XYZ file of N, CA and C in Angstrom:
669
model
N 0.847 -1.198 0.000
C 0.000 0.000 0.000
C 0.879 1.244 0.000
N 0.693 2.109 -0.991
C 1.516 3.311 -1.120
C 0.920 4.455 -0.305
N 1.763 5.080 0.501
C 1.333 6.218 1.315
C 1.788 7.519 0.652
N 0.939 8.534 0.751
C 1.213 9.853 0.188
C 1.167 10.903 1.283
N 1.890 11.992 1.054
C 1.836 13.126 1.969
C 0.485 13.822 1.829
N -0.011 14.363 2.942
C -1.301 15.044 2.925
C -1.250 16.312 3.776
N -1.820 17.386 3.235
C -2.086 18.612 3.991
C -3.570 18.892 3.950
N -4.073 19.481 5.021
C -5.438 19.988 5.031
C -5.454 21.379 5.655
N -6.234 22.277 5.057
C -6.445 23.614 5.605
C -7.941 23.892 5.613
N -8.436 24.519 6.665
C -9.804 25.018 6.665
C -9.770 26.469 6.199
N -10.570 26.791 5.179
C -10.535 28.085 4.520
C -11.830 28.857 4.713
N -11.751 30.149 4.435
C -12.945 30.957 4.255
C -13.328 30.922 2.775
N -14.515 31.403 2.455
C -14.942 31.444 1.056
C -14.027 32.346 0.239
N -13.610 33.476 0.799
C -12.707 34.370 0.068
C -11.351 33.709 -0.164
N -10.871 32.922 0.816
C -9.642 32.148 0.623
C -9.797 31.207 -0.563
N -10.935 30.517 -0.625
C -11.183 29.553 -1.686
C -11.150 30.226 -3.057
N -11.776 31.377 -3.165
C -11.802 32.099 -4.435
C -10.380 32.444 -4.880
N -9.555 32.919 -3.960
C -8.179 33.289 -4.294
C -7.369 32.072 -4.729
N -7.463 30.971 -3.979
C -6.687 29.771 -4.312
C -7.192 29.155 -5.608
N -8.485 29.156 -5.829
C -9.050 28.629 -7.075
C -8.444 29.342 -8.283
N -8.346 30.664 -8.214
C -7.786 31.432 -9.330
C -6.316 31.081 -9.558
N -5.564 30.921 -8.491
C -4.157 30.549 -8.637
C -4.012 29.167 -9.273
N -4.811 28.226 -8.796
C -4.708 26.857 -9.298
C -5.117 26.765 -10.766
N -6.107 27.521 -11.154
C -6.537 27.496 -12.557
C -5.436 27.958 -13.501
N -4.520 28.769 -12.985
C -3.435 29.291 -13.816
C -2.289 28.300 -13.988
N -2.174 27.311 -13.072
C -0.993 26.441 -13.112
C -1.317 24.951 -13.183
N -2.512 24.549 -12.795
C -2.874 23.132 -12.746
C -4.062 22.875 -13.668
N -4.346 21.620 -13.921
C -5.482 21.276 -14.777
C -6.598 20.688 -13.928
N -7.852 20.956 -14.285
C -8.972 20.342 -13.569
C -8.970 18.824 -13.786
N -9.483 18.107 -12.842
C -9.639 16.663 -12.991
C -10.475 16.353 -14.224
N -10.078 15.318 -14.967
C -10.746 14.990 -16.223
C -12.184 14.530 -16.035
N -12.563 14.117 -14.826
C -13.898 13.566 -14.588
C -14.905 14.625 -14.120
N -14.504 15.881 -14.101
C -15.411 16.906 -13.603
C -16.345 17.410 -14.690
N -17.443 18.006 -14.251
C -18.341 18.747 -15.132
C -18.297 20.196 -14.666
N -17.849 21.090 -15.530
C -17.667 22.499 -15.153
C -16.694 22.641 -13.987
N -15.722 21.722 -13.933
C -14.670 21.839 -12.936
C -15.000 21.306 -11.557
N -16.136 20.662 -11.378
C -16.497 20.161 -10.057
C -17.393 18.932 -10.175
N -17.582 18.249 -9.069
C -18.543 17.148 -9.007
C -19.048 16.989 -7.577
N -20.159 16.294 -7.463
C -20.760 16.037 -6.152
C -20.295 14.685 -5.642
N -19.965 14.637 -4.369
C -19.502 13.407 -3.724
C -20.497 13.022 -2.628
N -20.855 11.753 -2.594
C -21.626 11.219 -1.464
C -20.877 10.017 -0.910
N -20.629 10.031 0.389
C -19.945 8.922 1.057
C -20.795 8.411 2.205
N -20.759 7.112 2.397
C -21.380 6.467 3.554
C -20.255 5.882 4.396
N -20.071 6.426 5.608
C -18.973 6.005 6.473
C -19.424 4.926 7.446
N -18.478 4.069 7.792
C -18.706 2.978 8.742
C -17.992 3.270 10.052
N -18.568 2.766 11.144
C -17.912 2.847 12.435
C -18.476 1.743 13.323
N -17.816 1.518 14.449
C -18.287 0.508 15.391
C -19.340 1.114 16.307
N -19.973 0.270 17.107
C -20.969 0.752 18.058
C -20.342 1.653 19.124
N -19.029 1.500 19.329
C -18.326 2.348 20.304
C -17.607 3.509 19.616
N -17.890 3.732 18.341
C -17.322 4.858 17.584
C -15.799 4.843 17.557
N -15.235 3.685 17.252
C -13.777 3.544 17.235
C -13.117 4.521 16.260
N -13.602 4.600 15.031
C -12.984 5.484 14.031
C -13.095 6.945 14.450
N -14.255 7.329 14.967
C -14.452 8.701 15.401
C -13.549 9.043 16.577
N -13.499 8.171 17.568
C -12.695 8.451 18.762
C -11.202 8.505 18.436
N -10.738 7.617 17.568
C -9.320 7.641 17.195
C -8.972 8.941 16.475
N -9.893 9.425 15.636
C -9.661 10.693 14.961
C -9.604 11.842 15.965
N -10.589 11.926 16.849
C -10.640 13.017 17.821
C -9.471 12.963 18.804
N -8.993 11.759 19.111
C -7.889 11.592 20.057
C -6.521 11.747 19.398
N -6.504 11.907 18.073
C -5.241 12.095 17.371
C -4.384 10.849 17.262
N -5.015 9.665 17.243
C -4.258 8.417 17.078
C -3.555 8.456 15.718
N -2.257 8.217 15.702
C -1.488 8.441 14.472
C -1.688 7.338 13.439
N -1.975 6.119 13.869
C -2.200 5.008 12.938
C -3.659 4.590 13.058
N -4.427 4.793 12.001
C -5.854 4.506 12.059
C -6.377 4.236 10.654
N -7.638 3.784 10.583
C -8.250 3.491 9.297
C -9.748 3.735 9.385
N -10.368 3.924 8.223
C -11.821 3.975 8.172
C -12.296 3.503 6.807
N -13.508 2.951 6.800
C -14.125 2.432 5.582
C -15.275 3.332 5.162
N -15.494 3.414 3.848
C -16.623 4.165 3.320
C -17.027 3.593 1.968
N -18.265 3.870 1.583
C -18.752 3.612 0.232
C -18.998 4.972 -0.402
N -18.629 5.117 -1.672
C -18.680 6.448 -2.292
C -19.246 6.368 -3.706
N -20.045 7.395 -4.064
C -20.465 7.587 -5.456
C -20.358 9.058 -5.813
N -20.441 9.331 -7.122
C -20.222 10.675 -7.632
C -21.413 11.136 -8.461
N -21.813 12.378 -8.237
C -22.915 12.984 -8.992
C -24.183 12.136 -8.958
N -24.376 11.393 -7.871
C -25.581 10.598 -7.710
C -25.714 9.447 -8.683
N -24.613 9.055 -9.321
C -24.638 8.019 -10.357
C -24.349 6.644 -9.756
N -25.363 5.771 -9.646
C -25.147 4.461 -9.019
C -24.415 3.458 -9.906
N -24.061 3.851 -11.143
C -23.339 2.932 -12.019
C -21.853 2.851 -11.666
N -21.375 3.787 -10.836
C -19.975 3.748 -10.410
C -19.922 4.001 -8.905
N -19.804 2.923 -8.146
C -19.752 2.973 -6.682
C -18.463 2.293 -6.238
N -17.787 2.878 -5.267
C -16.550 2.303 -4.765
C -16.619 2.081 -3.258
N -16.093 0.944 -2.842
C -15.791 0.701 -1.441
C -14.347 1.117 -1.241
N -14.088 1.957 -0.236
C -12.741 2.457 0.002
C -12.332 2.283 1.461
N -11.052 2.040 1.642
C -10.449 2.007 2.971
C -9.344 3.052 3.006
N -9.475 4.027 3.909
C -8.448 5.054 4.071
C -7.606 4.725 5.296
N -6.298 4.764 5.128
C -5.372 4.484 6.224
C -4.487 5.703 6.459
N -4.189 5.973 7.728
C -3.339 7.100 8.101
C -2.175 6.630 8.961
N -1.009 7.207 8.667
C 0.176 7.018 9.510
C 0.820 8.379 9.673
N 0.509 9.056 10.744
C 1.012 10.405 10.942
C 0.505 11.318 9.839
N 1.429 11.996 9.137
C 1.057 12.902 8.059
C 0.949 12.240 6.711
N 0.993 10.911 6.675
C 0.894 10.169 5.423
C -0.453 9.458 5.348
N -0.967 9.334 4.134
C -2.246 8.666 3.952
C -2.229 7.774 2.732
N -3.064 6.750 2.737
C -3.214 5.881 1.574
C -4.682 5.496 1.443
N -5.023 5.033 0.251
C -6.410 4.654 -0.008
C -6.440 3.423 -0.902
N -7.196 2.421 -0.484
C -7.448 1.238 -1.298
C -8.923 1.238 -1.677
N -9.227 0.785 -2.880
C -10.616 0.815 -3.312
C -10.955 -0.303 -4.260
N -12.256 -0.596 -4.353
C -12.755 -1.628 -5.255
C -14.181 -1.261 -5.667
N -14.581 -1.634 -6.870
C -15.921 -1.331 -7.357
C -16.967 -2.195 -6.646
N -18.125 -1.601 -6.404
C -19.305 -2.320 -5.935
C -20.437 -2.103 -6.922
N -21.288 -3.104 -7.088
C -22.521 -2.917 -7.843
C -23.544 -2.226 -6.954
N -24.522 -1.596 -7.584
C -25.547 -0.885 -6.812
C -26.300 -1.842 -5.897
N -26.572 -3.066 -6.357
C -27.306 -4.010 -5.511
C -26.472 -4.458 -4.320
N -25.140 -4.492 -4.471
C -24.273 -4.843 -3.348
C -24.261 -3.733 -2.303
N -24.171 -2.487 -2.776
C -24.222 -1.355 -1.839
C -25.567 -1.315 -1.132
N -26.642 -1.584 -1.870
C -27.982 -1.609 -1.272
C -28.074 -2.695 -0.216
N -27.511 -3.870 -0.486
C -27.560 -4.966 0.484
C -26.863 -4.584 1.782
N -25.705 -3.910 1.683
C -24.984 -3.489 2.887
C -25.842 -2.528 3.705
N -26.453 -1.542 3.040
C -27.314 -0.581 3.736
C -28.489 -1.292 4.399
N -29.013 -2.328 3.739
C -30.169 -3.059 4.263
C -29.792 -4.098 5.309
N -28.488 -4.235 5.612
C -28.052 -5.170 6.648
C -27.831 -6.583 6.175
N -27.728 -6.795 4.861
C -27.481 -8.123 4.310
C -26.011 -8.217 3.927
N -25.229 -8.941 4.744
C -23.792 -9.045 4.512
C -23.387 -10.439 4.037
N -24.344 -11.338 3.855
C -24.012 -12.730 3.532
C -23.249 -12.853 2.225
N -23.586 -12.024 1.236
C -22.937 -12.113 -0.069
C -21.454 -11.762 -0.004
N -21.024 -11.080 1.056
C -19.634 -10.644 1.174
C -18.700 -11.780 1.573
N -19.255 -12.800 2.213
C -18.430 -13.912 2.683
C -17.791 -14.633 1.477
N -16.487 -14.789 1.516
C -15.803 -15.509 0.449
C -15.684 -14.742 -0.849
N -15.843 -13.428 -0.806
C -15.713 -12.622 -2.018
C -14.301 -12.738 -2.583
N -14.178 -12.635 -3.915
C -12.858 -12.659 -4.539
C -12.202 -11.284 -4.535
N -12.862 -10.292 -3.901
C -12.286 -8.965 -3.759
C -11.810 -8.814 -2.314
N -10.486 -8.771 -2.090
C -9.953 -8.763 -0.716
C -10.513 -7.655 0.161
N -10.769 -6.478 -0.393
C -11.273 -5.383 0.431
C -12.698 -5.655 0.907
N -13.508 -6.297 0.065
C -14.863 -6.684 0.473
C -14.783 -7.706 1.598
N -13.871 -8.666 1.453
C -13.692 -9.681 2.499
C -13.224 -9.049 3.804
N -12.315 -8.096 3.717
C -11.827 -7.424 4.927
C -12.953 -6.665 5.629
N -13.775 -5.951 4.846
C -14.895 -5.239 5.460
C -15.853 -6.226 6.117
N -16.137 -7.342 5.452
C -17.019 -8.344 6.035
C -16.465 -8.855 7.366
N -15.169 -9.154 7.409
C -14.554 -9.652 8.640
C -14.668 -8.625 9.766
N -14.486 -7.343 9.445
C -14.533 -6.311 10.484
C -15.970 -5.971 10.874
N -16.912 -6.186 9.964
C -18.315 -6.052 10.342
C -18.719 -7.195 11.277
N -18.137 -8.353 11.038
C -18.459 -9.525 11.851
C -17.760 -9.485 13.208
N -16.460 -9.124 13.192
C -15.661 -9.210 14.418
C -15.651 -7.920 15.242
N -15.709 -6.775 14.568
C -15.620 -5.492 15.266
C -16.960 -4.765 15.341
N -17.945 -5.255 14.613
C -19.249 -4.603 14.637
C -19.330 -3.345 13.793
N -18.471 -3.225 12.763
C -18.567 -2.080 11.853
C -19.951 -2.042 11.208
N -20.537 -0.861 11.166
C -21.851 -0.683 10.554
C -21.898 0.691 9.875
N -22.752 0.878 8.866
C -22.939 2.213 8.289
C -23.404 3.189 9.361
N -22.750 4.385 9.424
C -23.087 5.324 10.489
C -23.658 6.650 9.990
N -23.091 7.221 8.947
C -23.615 8.516 8.491
C -23.236 8.791 7.053
N -24.067 9.570 6.384
C -23.804 10.033 5.026
C -23.111 11.391 5.091
N -22.114 11.576 4.229
C -21.419 12.855 4.087
C -21.500 13.263 2.619
N -22.116 14.408 2.358
C -22.225 14.971 1.005
C -21.383 16.244 0.913
N -20.795 16.489 -0.235
C -20.128 17.772 -0.468
C -19.845 17.958 -1.959
N -19.472 19.185 -2.312
C -19.045 19.518 -3.657
C -17.530 19.616 -3.674
N -16.917 19.050 -4.706
C -15.448 19.034 -4.809
C -14.994 19.665 -6.121
N -13.962 20.520 -6.027
C -13.266 21.051 -7.199
C -11.833 20.509 -7.155
N -11.483 19.566 -8.030
C -10.164 18.946 -7.993
C -9.222 19.477 -9.080
N -7.940 19.568 -8.724
C -6.906 20.006 -9.655
C -5.752 19.010 -9.590
N -5.083 18.824 -10.741
C -3.948 17.902 -10.816
C -2.731 18.627 -11.360
N -1.562 18.246 -10.844
C -0.288 18.811 -11.293
C 0.680 17.641 -11.394
N 1.153 17.363 -12.609
C 1.900 16.123 -12.863
C 3.184 15.987 -12.052
N 4.078 16.995 -12.032
C 5.289 16.828 -11.208
C 4.931 16.604 -9.737
N 5.439 15.535 -9.173
C 5.111 15.200 -7.795
C 3.803 14.459 -7.645
N 3.107 14.230 -8.773
C 1.794 13.566 -8.733
C 0.890 14.254 -7.701
N 0.751 15.563 -7.866
C 0.027 16.386 -6.891
C -1.460 16.418 -7.245
N -2.289 16.330 -6.220
C -3.729 16.513 -6.365
C -4.177 17.507 -5.297
N -4.845 18.556 -5.729
C -5.359 19.582 -4.827
C -6.875 19.627 -4.983
N -7.587 19.629 -3.863
C -9.044 19.674 -3.926
C -9.581 20.767 -3.016
N -10.670 21.375 -3.466
C -11.435 22.336 -2.679
C -12.801 21.719 -2.426
N -13.135 21.489 -1.172
C -14.392 20.844 -0.799
C -15.256 21.819 -0.005
N -16.529 21.920 -0.385
C -17.430 22.852 0.291
C -18.866 22.353 0.186
N -19.782 23.117 0.772
C -21.184 22.694 0.873
C -21.265 21.303 1.498
N -20.570 21.134 2.610
C -20.532 19.847 3.307
C -21.846 19.661 4.064
N -22.476 18.522 3.833
C -23.781 18.237 4.422
C -23.750 16.844 5.031
N -24.606 16.633 6.007
C -24.657 15.342 6.686
C -26.080 14.817 6.763
N -26.196 13.497 6.713
C -27.501 12.869 6.843
C -27.992 12.919 8.279
N -29.260 13.179 8.467
C -29.865 13.189 9.806
C -30.171 11.748 10.208
N -29.107 11.051 10.651
C -29.192 9.631 11.004
C -29.656 8.772 9.836
N -29.480 9.273 8.634
C -29.876 8.544 7.430
C -28.659 7.829 6.856
N -28.788 6.533 6.588
C -27.713 5.781 5.941
C -28.186 5.190 4.614
N -29.338 5.659 4.124
C -29.890 5.158 2.865
C -29.113 5.784 1.717
N -27.939 5.267 1.493
C -26.915 5.824 0.616
C -27.407 6.092 -0.810
N -28.248 5.233 -1.332
C -28.691 5.350 -2.720
C -30.012 6.083 -2.867
N -30.531 6.628 -1.789
C -31.804 7.348 -1.832
C -31.533 8.843 -2.041
N -31.825 9.381 -3.232
C -31.548 10.801 -3.476
C -32.402 11.730 -2.620
N -33.463 11.197 -2.016
C -34.342 12.013 -1.180
C -33.933 12.009 0.285
N -32.860 11.304 0.612
C -32.375 11.272 1.995
C -32.049 12.696 2.444
N -32.632 13.116 3.552
C -32.472 14.495 4.019
C -31.053 14.707 4.559
N -30.399 15.760 4.052
C -29.091 16.155 4.587
C -29.145 17.628 4.965
N -28.307 18.013 5.922
C -28.283 19.406 6.394
C -26.842 19.902 6.412
N -26.631 21.218 6.259
C -25.262 21.764 6.291
C -24.621 21.554 7.655
N -23.325 21.299 7.656
C -22.602 21.161 8.920
C -22.345 22.547 9.499
N -22.117 22.650 10.801
C -21.908 23.964 11.432
C -20.725 24.713 10.833
N -20.913 26.002 10.616
C -19.817 26.855 10.174
C -19.554 26.887 8.687
N -20.241 26.039 7.917
C -20.060 25.994 6.452
C -18.577 26.017 6.066
N -17.776 25.049 6.554
C -16.342 25.089 6.270
C -16.022 24.803 4.806
N -14.902 25.352 4.354
C -14.310 25.015 3.062
C -12.978 24.332 3.376
N -12.739 23.176 2.761
C -11.542 22.394 3.083
C -10.639 22.288 1.862
N -9.405 22.705 2.031
C -8.367 22.524 1.030
C -7.562 21.284 1.400
N -7.415 20.361 0.449
C -6.581 19.182 0.653
C -5.500 19.153 -0.421
N -4.283 18.880 -0.019
C -3.157 18.761 -0.938
C -2.502 17.403 -0.688
N -2.342 16.613 -1.760
C -1.715 15.293 -1.640
C -0.624 15.170 -2.692
N 0.492 14.566 -2.298
C 1.601 14.413 -3.238
C 2.461 13.215 -2.834
N 3.336 12.806 -3.767
C 4.180 11.644 -3.524
C 5.485 12.043 -2.831
N 6.580 12.120 -3.588
C 7.888 12.346 -2.978
C 8.176 13.815 -2.691
N 7.663 14.723 -3.523
C 7.972 16.137 -3.323
C 6.786 16.991 -3.725
N 6.674 18.149 -3.093
C 5.634 19.121 -3.416
C 6.284 20.276 -4.161
N 5.984 20.450 -5.446
C 6.609 21.525 -6.222
C 6.367 22.892 -5.592
N 7.362 23.757 -5.689
C 7.277 25.065 -5.052
C 6.142 25.902 -5.626
N 5.808 25.715 -6.924
C 4.739 26.499 -7.524
C 3.392 26.150 -6.893
N 3.193 24.882 -6.538
C 1.957 24.472 -5.857
C 1.990 24.947 -4.411
N 3.129 24.806 -3.770
C 3.255 25.258 -2.374
C 2.903 26.744 -2.263
N 3.377 27.528 -3.224
C 3.086 28.956 -3.204
C 1.611 29.235 -3.494
N 1.022 28.456 -4.389
C -0.372 28.689 -4.784
C -1.344 28.441 -3.650
N -1.038 27.492 -2.780
C -1.971 27.145 -1.701
C -1.617 27.812 -0.383
N -0.559 28.609 -0.389
C -0.123 29.260 0.846
C -1.018 30.455 1.173
N -1.442 30.538 2.426
C -2.239 31.656 2.904
C -1.677 32.119 4.245
N -1.526 33.409 4.383
C -0.980 33.945 5.624
C -1.913 33.645 6.792
N -1.338 33.121 7.855
C -2.128 32.842 9.049
C -2.874 31.528 9.009
N -2.734 30.745 7.932
C -3.405 29.453 7.839
C -2.390 28.350 8.093
N -2.770 27.365 8.859
C -1.887 26.256 9.177
C -2.610 24.939 8.904
N -1.831 23.893 8.671
C -2.443 22.591 8.456
C -3.254 22.196 9.681
N -4.357 21.496 9.436
C -5.252 21.101 10.523
C -5.806 19.718 10.238
N -6.100 18.993 11.297
C -6.605 17.630 11.165
C -8.124 17.636 11.039
N -8.622 18.269 9.986
C -10.067 18.353 9.786
C -10.579 17.039 9.217
N -11.708 16.583 9.736
C -12.342 15.352 9.258
C -13.798 15.622 8.912
N -14.172 15.420 7.659
C -15.577 15.595 7.279
C -16.453 14.609 8.043
N -15.949 13.379 8.194
C -16.725 12.390 8.932
C -16.964 12.854 10.363
N -15.922 13.340 11.038
C -16.068 13.740 12.437
C -17.037 14.903 12.580
N -16.932 15.927 11.723
C -17.834 17.073 11.860
C -19.272 16.691 11.516
N -19.435 15.717 10.608
C -20.788 15.290 10.253
C -21.436 14.428 11.340
N -20.634 13.882 12.243
C -21.193 13.100 13.339
C -21.797 13.983 14.416
N -21.761 15.299 14.217
C -22.444 16.223 15.137
C -23.910 15.848 15.288
N -24.482 15.296 14.221
C -25.908 14.979 14.213
C -26.190 13.520 14.539
N -25.198 12.807 15.026
C -25.439 11.423 15.445
C -24.585 10.433 14.703
């Protein structure tokens, strides 16, 4: 599993506008966007004792969390993902799910996962069985992604973050979501071996420092 460097900054809307303009001048938008952005919906898992949430809030340096994700409300492309953290480094493993498989998980039917030929599905099944992992909350937001080839850099601006009101019906477009407190804007920067100085300068803001912001944690405000 390859780990990448990660930065996160919480921004104001005016900060976002300034950084967006800089990035448009030096980086290219992600090829999968429409008008430079797309909608993300994630369904996060946690244990009955909120292991993932507590480890995040307590600053545990080595941790992981599972989620199911789709884009622009399109159920034809759904991914199961596992995010792992080691200090300031992060990695992500993922595998495709069919819509009926994602629906089965939401409905509490995990039998089909046993003996899957996809290792990540098998791992999630084992942790649902042994650790009690269950779907906990939906996280919605809008993302503007940029790519810069040297350093394999990816920069994203995430905003309009919303959370499900105890709703885990991941594929239901009518599931009620509400804005999280403070309407935060999150800048994320990820890179491999080095961060080019032109990108470092573009995302630099006076008085802003990296922060351990978690969309999942802030969305758990509502349960």
